[in-house]
Coordinates of C-alpha atoms and ligand atoms in Angstrom, one line a residue:
M1 CA 26.3 58.9 -27.4
S2 CA 25.7 62.4 -28.5
I3 CA 28.6 64.8 -29.0
V4 CA 28.8 67.6 -26.7
N5 CA 27.9 71.2 -28.2
G6 CA 27.1 70.5 -31.7
D7 CA 27.4 68.0 -34.5
S8 CA 31.1 68.2 -35.4
P9 CA 34.0 67.4 -33.0
R10 CA 34.8 70.4 -31.0
I11 CA 38.1 72.2 -31.5
L12 CA 39.5 72.8 -28.0
Q13 CA 41.7 75.7 -26.9
N14 CA 44.0 76.3 -24.0
F15 CA 42.8 78.6 -21.1
I16 CA 45.5 81.2 -20.4
G17 CA 45.1 84.5 -18.4
G18 CA 41.3 84.0 -18.3
E19 CA 40.6 83.4 -21.9
Y20 CA 40.2 80.5 -24.2
V21 CA 43.1 80.9 -26.7
D22 CA 44.5 78.7 -29.6
S23 CA 47.9 77.1 -29.3
I24 CA 50.5 79.6 -30.6
Q25 CA 52.0 77.3 -33.2
T26 CA 50.9 77.7 -36.8
P27 CA 49.4 75.6 -38.1
C28 CA 48.1 74.4 -34.6
K29 CA 48.3 70.6 -34.3
Y30 CA 45.5 68.4 -32.7
I31 CA 45.1 65.1 -31.2
P32 CA 41.7 63.5 -31.8
V33 CA 39.8 62.8 -28.6
T34 CA 37.5 59.8 -29.0
T35 CA 34.6 58.5 -26.7
P36 CA 35.5 55.1 -25.6
H37 CA 31.8 54.0 -26.0
T38 CA 32.1 54.0 -29.8
G39 CA 35.5 55.1 -30.7
E40 CA 34.0 58.1 -32.5
V41 CA 36.1 61.5 -32.5
V42 CA 34.4 63.9 -30.1
A43 CA 37.0 66.8 -29.9
Q44 CA 40.4 67.9 -31.1
C45 CA 42.9 68.5 -28.4
P46 CA 45.5 71.1 -29.0
V47 CA 49.1 69.8 -28.8
S48 CA 50.8 72.8 -27.1
T49 CA 54.5 73.6 -27.2
A50 CA 57.0 75.2 -25.0
E51 CA 55.7 78.7 -26.2
D52 CA 52.3 77.9 -25.0
V53 CA 53.7 77.1 -21.7
E54 CA 55.7 80.3 -21.6
K55 CA 52.6 82.2 -22.3
A56 CA 50.8 80.6 -19.4
V57 CA 53.8 81.3 -17.1
E58 CA 53.7 84.9 -17.9
A59 CA 50.0 85.1 -17.2
A60 CA 50.5 83.1 -13.9
K61 CA 53.4 85.3 -12.8
E62 CA 51.4 88.5 -13.4
A63 CA 48.3 86.9 -11.6
Y64 CA 50.5 85.9 -8.7
K65 CA 51.4 89.5 -7.6
L66 CA 47.9 90.4 -6.6
W67 CA 46.7 86.9 -5.6
S68 CA 49.4 85.9 -3.2
A69 CA 49.0 89.4 -1.6
R70 CA 45.3 88.5 -0.8
T71 CA 44.5 86.9 2.6
V72 CA 43.8 83.2 2.6
K73 CA 40.4 84.1 3.9
D74 CA 39.8 86.2 0.9
R75 CA 41.0 83.7 -1.6
V76 CA 39.1 80.7 -0.3
Q77 CA 35.8 82.9 -0.8
T78 CA 36.2 82.0 -4.6
L79 CA 36.5 78.3 -3.7
F80 CA 33.1 78.4 -1.6
R81 CA 31.5 79.8 -4.9
F82 CA 33.3 77.2 -7.0
H83 CA 32.3 74.3 -4.8
N84 CA 28.6 75.5 -5.2
L85 CA 29.1 75.7 -9.1
L86 CA 30.6 72.1 -9.1
H87 CA 27.4 70.8 -7.5
T88 CA 25.0 72.9 -9.6
H89 CA 26.8 71.7 -12.7
I90 CA 27.4 68.1 -11.5
D91 CA 25.0 66.6 -14.2
E92 CA 26.6 68.5 -17.0
L93 CA 30.2 67.6 -15.9
A94 CA 29.3 63.9 -15.2
D95 CA 28.0 63.8 -18.9
L96 CA 31.4 64.9 -20.0
I97 CA 33.2 62.5 -18.1
V98 CA 30.8 59.7 -19.2
L99 CA 31.5 60.8 -23.0
E100 CA 35.2 61.2 -22.8
H101 CA 36.2 58.7 -20.2
G102 CA 33.6 56.0 -20.3
K103 CA 32.7 55.8 -16.6
N104 CA 29.2 55.0 -15.8
K105 CA 27.2 58.2 -14.7
A106 CA 27.0 57.2 -11.0
E107 CA 30.8 56.8 -10.9
A108 CA 31.3 60.1 -12.7
I109 CA 29.1 61.9 -10.2
A110 CA 30.8 60.2 -7.3
S111 CA 34.3 61.3 -8.6
I112 CA 33.0 64.8 -8.9
A113 CA 31.7 64.7 -5.2
K114 CA 35.1 63.2 -4.2
G115 CA 37.0 66.2 -6.0
A116 CA 34.7 68.6 -4.3
E117 CA 35.8 67.2 -0.9
T118 CA 39.2 68.6 -1.6
V119 CA 37.9 72.0 -2.4
E120 CA 36.0 71.8 1.0
Y121 CA 39.3 71.1 2.7
A122 CA 40.9 74.1 0.9
T123 CA 38.1 76.4 2.1
S124 CA 39.1 75.3 5.6
L125 CA 42.5 76.5 5.3
P126 CA 42.0 79.8 7.1
Q127 CA 41.6 77.6 10.1
L128 CA 44.4 75.3 9.6
I129 CA 47.4 77.2 8.3
Q130 CA 47.8 80.0 10.7
G131 CA 51.5 79.1 11.8
K132 CA 53.1 78.9 15.1
I133 CA 54.6 81.5 17.7
L134 CA 56.8 80.8 20.6
D135 CA 59.0 82.7 23.2
V136 CA 62.1 80.9 22.5
S137 CA 64.5 82.7 25.0
K138 CA 64.7 85.9 26.9
G139 CA 62.8 88.5 24.9
V140 CA 63.0 86.4 21.8
T141 CA 60.3 84.9 19.8
C142 CA 60.2 82.7 16.7
N143 CA 57.3 82.5 14.4
D144 CA 56.7 80.2 11.4
T145 CA 54.2 81.0 8.7
R146 CA 53.6 79.5 5.3
V147 CA 54.4 81.2 2.0
P148 CA 53.3 80.3 -1.3
L149 CA 55.8 79.1 -3.8
G150 CA 54.8 81.1 -6.9
V151 CA 53.7 79.5 -10.2
V152 CA 53.2 75.9 -9.8
A153 CA 52.0 73.1 -12.2
S154 CA 49.9 69.9 -12.2
I155 CA 50.1 67.2 -14.8
V156 CA 47.3 64.7 -14.6
P157 CA 46.3 61.4 -16.0
F158 CA 43.2 60.2 -17.9
N159 CA 41.4 58.1 -15.3
F160 CA 39.7 60.7 -13.2
P161 CA 39.3 64.0 -15.4
I162 CA 38.1 66.1 -12.5
M163 CA 39.0 64.4 -9.2
V164 CA 42.7 64.1 -9.8
P165 CA 43.0 67.9 -10.9
M166 CA 41.2 68.5 -7.7
W167 CA 43.8 66.8 -5.7
S168 CA 46.2 69.8 -6.3
L169 CA 44.3 72.9 -7.7
P170 CA 42.3 73.9 -4.6
I171 CA 45.1 73.8 -2.2
A172 CA 47.6 75.1 -4.6
I173 CA 45.5 78.2 -5.2
A174 CA 44.2 78.7 -1.7
T175 CA 47.7 78.8 -0.3
G176 CA 48.3 81.7 -2.8
N177 CA 50.0 80.0 -5.7
T178 CA 48.9 80.3 -9.4
L179 CA 48.7 77.2 -11.5
I180 CA 49.1 75.8 -14.8
L181 CA 47.3 72.6 -15.4
K182 CA 48.1 70.0 -18.0
P183 CA 45.0 67.8 -18.5
S184 CA 45.3 64.4 -20.2
E185 CA 45.0 64.6 -24.0
K186 CA 42.6 61.7 -23.7
V187 CA 40.1 63.5 -21.4
P188 CA 40.6 67.2 -22.0
L189 CA 36.9 68.3 -22.2
T190 CA 36.0 68.2 -18.5
M191 CA 38.7 70.6 -17.2
N192 CA 38.1 72.6 -20.3
R193 CA 34.6 73.4 -18.9
V194 CA 35.8 73.3 -15.3
V195 CA 38.1 76.3 -15.8
A196 CA 35.1 78.4 -17.1
L197 CA 33.4 77.7 -13.6
L198 CA 36.4 78.9 -11.8
K199 CA 36.4 82.1 -13.6
E200 CA 32.4 82.4 -12.8
A201 CA 33.4 81.7 -9.3
G202 CA 35.6 84.8 -9.2
V203 CA 39.1 83.1 -9.5
P204 CA 41.0 86.1 -11.1
D205 CA 42.3 85.7 -14.5
G206 CA 45.8 83.8 -14.6
V207 CA 45.4 82.2 -11.3
V208 CA 44.5 78.9 -13.0
N209 CA 45.7 78.2 -16.7
L210 CA 45.1 75.2 -18.8
V211 CA 47.7 74.1 -21.3
N212 CA 46.7 71.1 -23.1
G213 CA 49.0 68.6 -24.9
T214 CA 51.5 65.8 -24.3
V215 CA 55.1 65.2 -23.9
D216 CA 56.4 68.7 -25.4
A217 CA 54.0 70.6 -22.9
V218 CA 55.1 68.3 -19.9
N219 CA 58.8 68.8 -20.7
A220 CA 58.4 72.5 -21.1
I221 CA 56.7 72.6 -17.6
C222 CA 59.4 70.5 -16.0
D223 CA 62.1 72.6 -17.8
H224 CA 60.7 76.1 -17.1
P225 CA 62.6 77.9 -14.2
D226 CA 59.8 80.1 -13.1
I227 CA 57.5 77.0 -12.5
K228 CA 58.5 76.3 -8.8
A229 CA 56.9 73.1 -8.4
V230 CA 55.2 70.3 -10.2
T231 CA 52.7 67.6 -9.2
F232 CA 52.4 64.6 -11.6
V233 CA 49.9 61.7 -11.5
G234 CA 50.2 58.9 -14.0
T235 CA 52.3 55.8 -14.9
S236 CA 55.4 55.1 -12.8
Q237 CA 57.5 55.2 -15.8
V238 CA 56.6 58.8 -16.7
A239 CA 56.4 59.8 -13.0
N240 CA 60.0 58.8 -12.8
L241 CA 61.0 60.8 -15.9
V242 CA 59.1 63.8 -14.7
T243 CA 60.9 63.6 -11.2
E244 CA 64.3 63.3 -12.7
R245 CA 63.7 66.2 -15.1
C246 CA 62.4 68.5 -12.4
H247 CA 65.2 67.4 -9.9
K248 CA 67.9 68.5 -12.4
L249 CA 66.6 72.0 -11.8
G250 CA 66.3 71.5 -8.1
K251 CA 62.4 71.7 -8.4
R252 CA 60.1 70.6 -5.9
V253 CA 58.1 67.5 -7.4
L254 CA 55.5 65.0 -6.2
A255 CA 54.9 62.4 -8.7
L256 CA 52.4 59.7 -8.1
G257 CA 52.7 56.6 -10.1
G258 CA 51.2 53.3 -11.1
A259 CA 49.9 50.4 -8.7
K260 CA 49.6 46.8 -8.3
N261 CA 46.9 46.4 -5.3
H262 CA 46.9 43.2 -3.5
L263 CA 43.8 42.1 -1.5
I264 CA 44.1 39.2 0.9
A265 CA 41.2 36.9 1.9
S266 CA 41.8 35.1 5.2
P267 CA 40.0 31.9 5.7
D268 CA 37.8 33.5 8.2
C269 CA 36.6 36.3 5.9
N270 CA 32.9 37.0 5.5
V271 CA 32.3 35.4 2.0
E272 CA 29.3 37.5 1.0
T273 CA 30.8 41.0 1.8
T274 CA 34.3 40.0 0.7
S275 CA 33.1 38.8 -2.8
T276 CA 31.0 41.8 -3.2
D277 CA 33.7 44.2 -2.3
V278 CA 36.4 42.5 -4.3
V279 CA 34.3 42.6 -7.5
N280 CA 33.4 46.3 -6.9
S281 CA 37.0 47.1 -6.3
F282 CA 38.5 45.4 -9.4
A283 CA 35.6 46.0 -12.0
G284 CA 34.3 49.4 -10.9
C285 CA 35.4 52.3 -13.3
A286 CA 36.4 49.4 -15.6
G287 CA 39.4 48.7 -13.4
Q288 CA 40.9 52.2 -14.3
R289 CA 41.7 53.2 -10.6
C290 CA 45.0 53.3 -9.2
M291 CA 43.4 51.8 -6.0
A292 CA 41.6 49.0 -7.7
A293 CA 42.0 45.5 -6.7
S294 CA 44.5 43.8 -9.1
V295 CA 45.6 40.6 -7.2
L296 CA 43.4 38.6 -4.7
L297 CA 45.6 36.3 -2.6
I298 CA 43.4 33.6 -1.1
I299 CA 44.8 31.9 1.9
G300 CA 44.0 28.1 1.6
S301 CA 41.1 26.7 -0.6
Q302 CA 38.1 28.9 -0.5
P303 CA 35.6 27.4 -3.1
E304 CA 32.6 29.3 -1.9
L305 CA 34.5 32.8 -2.1
L306 CA 35.6 31.8 -5.7
E307 CA 32.1 30.8 -6.7
R308 CA 30.6 34.0 -5.5
I309 CA 33.2 36.1 -7.0
T310 CA 32.7 34.4 -10.3
A311 CA 29.0 34.8 -10.1
K312 CA 29.1 38.5 -9.2
A313 CA 31.7 39.2 -12.0
I314 CA 29.6 37.4 -14.7
A315 CA 26.5 39.1 -13.7
L316 CA 27.9 42.6 -14.5
Q317 CA 26.5 44.3 -17.6
P318 CA 28.2 46.8 -20.0
G319 CA 26.8 50.2 -20.1
S320 CA 26.7 53.8 -18.5
K321 CA 24.0 53.4 -15.8
A322 CA 24.7 52.9 -12.2
G323 CA 26.2 49.5 -11.6
E324 CA 27.0 48.8 -15.2
I325 CA 30.7 48.7 -16.5
G326 CA 31.8 51.1 -19.0
P327 CA 34.5 50.6 -21.7
V328 CA 38.3 51.2 -21.3
I329 CA 39.9 54.4 -22.5
D330 CA 41.4 53.4 -25.9
K331 CA 42.4 50.7 -28.3
A332 CA 45.9 50.5 -26.9
S333 CA 44.5 49.9 -23.5
L334 CA 42.1 47.3 -24.8
D335 CA 45.0 45.4 -26.6
K336 CA 47.2 45.5 -23.6
I337 CA 44.5 44.1 -21.3
T338 CA 43.6 41.4 -23.8
S339 CA 47.3 40.5 -24.3
Y340 CA 47.7 39.8 -20.5
I341 CA 44.6 37.5 -20.5
E342 CA 46.0 35.6 -23.5
A343 CA 49.5 35.2 -22.0
S344 CA 47.8 34.0 -18.8
E345 CA 45.7 31.5 -20.7
H346 CA 48.6 30.2 -22.8
G347 CA 50.6 29.8 -19.4
G348 CA 48.0 27.5 -18.0
A349 CA 45.8 29.8 -15.9
N350 CA 42.1 29.1 -15.6
I351 CA 40.0 32.0 -17.0
L352 CA 37.0 31.8 -14.6
V353 CA 35.3 34.8 -16.1
D354 CA 36.4 36.0 -19.5
G355 CA 35.7 39.6 -20.5
R356 CA 36.8 39.0 -24.1
S357 CA 33.2 38.1 -24.8
W358 CA 32.4 42.0 -24.6
T359 CA 34.9 42.9 -27.2
K360 CA 33.4 40.4 -29.5
S361 CA 29.8 41.6 -29.0
H362 CA 30.7 45.3 -29.6
T363 CA 31.6 46.2 -33.0
K364 CA 32.5 49.7 -31.9
G365 CA 34.4 51.2 -29.1
F366 CA 36.8 49.8 -26.6
W367 CA 34.9 47.1 -24.4
I368 CA 36.2 44.4 -22.3
G369 CA 34.3 42.8 -19.5
P370 CA 35.3 41.8 -16.0
T371 CA 37.9 39.0 -16.1
V372 CA 38.7 36.7 -13.4
I373 CA 41.8 34.5 -13.9
F374 CA 42.9 31.8 -11.5
H375 CA 46.8 31.5 -11.7
N376 CA 48.6 28.3 -11.1
N377 CA 52.0 29.9 -11.7
K378 CA 53.3 32.7 -9.5
E379 CA 55.5 34.0 -12.2
D380 CA 52.5 34.9 -14.7
K381 CA 53.0 38.3 -15.7
A382 CA 49.5 39.4 -15.0
L383 CA 50.4 38.8 -11.4
H384 CA 53.1 41.4 -11.5
D385 CA 52.5 44.1 -14.0
E386 CA 49.9 47.1 -13.8
I387 CA 47.2 46.0 -16.3
F388 CA 44.8 48.9 -15.6
G389 CA 41.6 47.2 -16.7
P390 CA 38.8 45.2 -15.2
V391 CA 40.9 42.0 -14.6
L392 CA 41.4 40.2 -11.2
S393 CA 44.2 37.9 -10.9
I394 CA 43.7 35.2 -8.2
Y395 CA 46.5 33.2 -6.6
Q396 CA 45.9 30.5 -3.7
C397 CA 48.6 30.8 -0.9
S398 CA 49.3 28.1 1.6
S399 CA 49.8 30.5 4.5
K400 CA 49.6 34.1 5.5
E401 CA 53.4 34.2 5.4
E402 CA 53.4 33.3 1.8
A403 CA 50.6 36.0 1.0
I404 CA 52.5 38.7 2.8
E405 CA 55.8 37.7 1.0
I406 CA 54.0 38.1 -2.4
E407 CA 52.5 41.5 -1.5
N408 CA 55.7 42.7 -0.1
N409 CA 57.7 41.7 -3.3
N410 CA 55.5 43.7 -5.6
P411 CA 57.4 46.9 -6.6
Y412 CA 54.4 49.3 -6.1
G413 CA 53.0 50.4 -2.9
N414 CA 49.7 52.0 -3.2
A415 CA 46.9 49.9 -1.7
A416 CA 46.6 46.6 0.2
C417 CA 43.6 45.2 1.9
I418 CA 42.9 42.3 4.3
Y419 CA 39.5 40.6 4.5
T420 CA 39.0 39.1 8.0
T421 CA 36.6 38.8 10.8
T422 CA 39.4 38.8 13.2
G423 CA 41.2 42.0 14.6
A424 CA 44.4 40.2 15.2
T425 CA 44.6 38.8 11.7
A426 CA 43.9 42.3 10.5
E427 CA 46.6 43.8 12.6
W428 CA 49.1 41.1 11.6
F429 CA 48.7 42.0 8.0
I430 CA 48.4 45.8 8.4
K431 CA 51.7 45.9 10.3
R432 CA 53.4 44.0 7.5
F433 CA 51.8 45.4 4.2
D434 CA 54.4 47.3 2.1
A435 CA 51.8 49.8 1.0
A436 CA 50.8 53.1 2.2
M437 CA 47.1 53.0 1.9
C438 CA 45.8 49.9 3.6
G439 CA 42.2 48.6 4.1
V440 CA 40.5 46.2 6.5
N441 CA 37.4 44.8 4.8
I442 CA 37.6 47.8 2.3
G443 CA 38.9 47.1 -1.3
V444 CA 39.5 50.5 -2.4
P445 CA 41.1 52.1 0.9
V446 CA 41.2 55.8 -0.4
P447 CA 41.9 58.1 2.5
R448 CA 39.2 60.9 2.5
E449 CA 39.9 64.4 3.4
P450 CA 41.4 65.6 5.6
F451 CA 43.7 62.7 5.2
S452 CA 46.4 62.8 2.5
F453 CA 46.7 60.5 -0.4
G454 CA 49.8 58.7 -1.6
G455 CA 51.6 55.4 -2.0
I456 CA 55.4 54.4 -1.5
N457 CA 57.9 52.4 -3.6
R458 CA 57.1 52.8 -7.3
S459 CA 53.7 54.3 -6.7
K460 CA 55.2 57.7 -5.5
F461 CA 58.3 59.6 -6.6
G462 CA 59.9 62.8 -5.6
N463 CA 59.6 65.0 -2.6
F464 CA 58.1 62.7 -0.2
V465 CA 55.0 64.3 1.1
D466 CA 51.6 63.0 0.1
I467 CA 49.0 64.9 -2.0
T468 CA 45.8 66.5 -0.7
G469 CA 45.3 67.3 3.1
D470 CA 48.3 68.5 5.1
G471 CA 50.7 66.9 2.7
G472 CA 49.2 69.2 -0.2
V473 CA 49.6 72.3 2.1
E474 CA 53.3 71.2 2.9
F475 CA 53.9 70.7 -0.7
F476 CA 52.6 74.0 -2.0
T477 CA 54.2 76.3 0.5
W478 CA 57.5 76.9 2.3
R479 CA 57.9 78.0 5.9
R480 CA 59.2 81.4 6.7
K481 CA 60.8 81.2 10.4
V482 CA 61.2 84.8 11.9
T483 CA 63.3 85.1 15.0
T484 CA 62.5 88.5 16.7
R485 CA 64.0 90.4 19.6
W486 CA 62.6 93.7 20.3
G487 CA 63.9 96.2 22.9
Q488 CA 64.5 94.8 26.5
E489 CA 62.1 97.5 28.2
N490 CA 59.3 95.1 28.7
L491 CA 61.5 92.4 30.4
D492 CA 62.1 92.2 34.1
P493 CA 65.3 93.8 34.8
K494 CA 66.7 90.5 36.0
L495 CA 66.1 88.7 32.7
R496 CA 67.6 91.6 30.5
M497 CA 70.8 90.6 28.8
Ligands
NAD1 P1 50.4 58.6 -18.4 O1 51.6 58.4 -17.6 O2 50.4 57.8 -19.7 O3 49.9 60.1 -18.5 C1 50.0 60.9 -17.5 C2 50.2 62.3 -17.9 O4 51.6 62.2 -18.3 C3 49.3 62.8 -19.0 O5 49.0 64.1 -18.8 C4 50.2 62.6 -20.3 O6 50.0 63.6 -21.3 C5 51.6 62.9 -19.9 N1 52.5 61.9 -20.5 C6 52.3 60.7 -21.1 N2 53.5 60.1 -21.6 C7 54.4 61.2 -21.3 C8 56.0 61.2 -21.6 N3 56.6 60.2 -22.2 N4 56.5 62.3 -21.2 C9 55.9 63.3 -20.4 N5 54.6 63.2 -20.2 C10 54.0 62.1 -20.6 O7 49.2 58.1 -17.5 P2 47.6 57.7 -17.7 O8 47.7 56.5 -18.8 O9 47.1 59.0 -18.3 O10 47.0 57.3 -16.4 C11 47.0 55.9 -15.8 C12 48.2 55.8 -14.9 O11 48.0 56.6 -13.9 C13 48.1 54.4 -14.2 O12 49.5 53.9 -14.1 C14 47.6 54.7 -12.8 O13 47.9 53.8 -11.9 C15 48.1 56.1 -12.6 N6 47.4 56.7 -11.6 C16 48.1 56.8 -10.3 C17 47.5 57.5 -9.4 C18 48.1 57.5 -8.0 O14 47.6 58.3 -7.1 N7 49.2 56.9 -7.7 C19 46.2 58.0 -9.6 C20 45.6 58.0 -10.7 C21 46.3 57.4 -11.7

């Protein structure tokens, strides 16, 4: 695995007012960025402070004056060009994702393409956000138009270095806001490159700013009175902290949290397609997707389904090529995943596929293979906590009622899926799932543009719209309502006041 741009780890900078700049503090502190393939340090990420956030806010406020005054048609011209650049640089960007995150190349490319979809949606905004007008009484009209909020910020997680930033960035700026983005300190390289592409596309200096760092930068974003709204994506614990901190200032916040997604296999499911889909869902992207399968509830005994899931999971190989499974993000994640497998084993669960063999066979990096656990005890922690790795917990239920009860009792609410060949069974589950993104025979039921993305319960905190699509437009704008009465001359005399 080569280190990008040279032999020594790259020292990264922030991107403020259209320029790469060092963090203000002296001496500047850095966090090493490792490639999960080998654990080798590939870059140093600055740990920004409140002063850096202040500098970014000043740049964003200055840029807002002209950017918000441009028409939406004009603003999205830059996004058409940016969309083109994302595609012409897709190979280079995918390599960065493979390097710093560990996804395989095909997964990295797919994630960029999915991010590009939200850019496409944002380029359609001139056709979608023209507002409303109506004669509401004699000679009186009301109109309603969308107004940008000002400077806004997005704090993003490690698991999709481009795709998650693209959930907010294109819509935020197309609607006239200027943005401060705080990438994950675990994967800062990709967005560090993307901001240069935004500049090349003609996005004016200060419209998109990048402030690297961790807790201090996040807290400074939440506390800054001139940042009008914050989107966050990450663990539920931090989503909750960010929401509370923003709400103390009455700030608009949309914070997407963790997940524990349940898939249910009805006895009438198609065994071949279900087993393929379940394995792709739990093992793809090394299980580091908030929409990944985590628990499979099998209704009744389904030995053939278990056999095929086991066979397909065992057949997966480690690596970076299409179909191969990459490493998990870091040592802490590897240790956490391993501890859940160990606890399940000690509690009497059957480990049908044991990914710990990959850890033993790799002397470097953070590798753990697909793991399938058959639980005999409903209370096993692996059935309840978010593990965020390539682990599938299977539990056999006696009835559909028991399956739905287990799904409903989990505190999260991102995804749920039913595998069945019967419409009535699908409908029964869809009406009862306590999750906002549901699938029928689809294990990663991500709504694609123009549909918005977002869960419920402990998967989403803050002001209750979804991210992307019309939820994103609602979040990044407020509505100006104007009630107008001109002179009465144009009205029929009988209608005059
Ligand atoms: P994380 O919560 O550790 O980090 C997210 C962001 O918050 C990062 O930018 C990080 O620097 C910052 N941060 C971390 N700890 C903080 C603290 N104590 N105070 C302030 N800021 C802090 O999440 P992660 O590990 O990067 O990402 C994985 C998590 O994200 C999983 O739980 C996954 O389910 C979730 N996720 C959810 C969605 C969704 O749509 N619901 C999408 C992607 C990922």
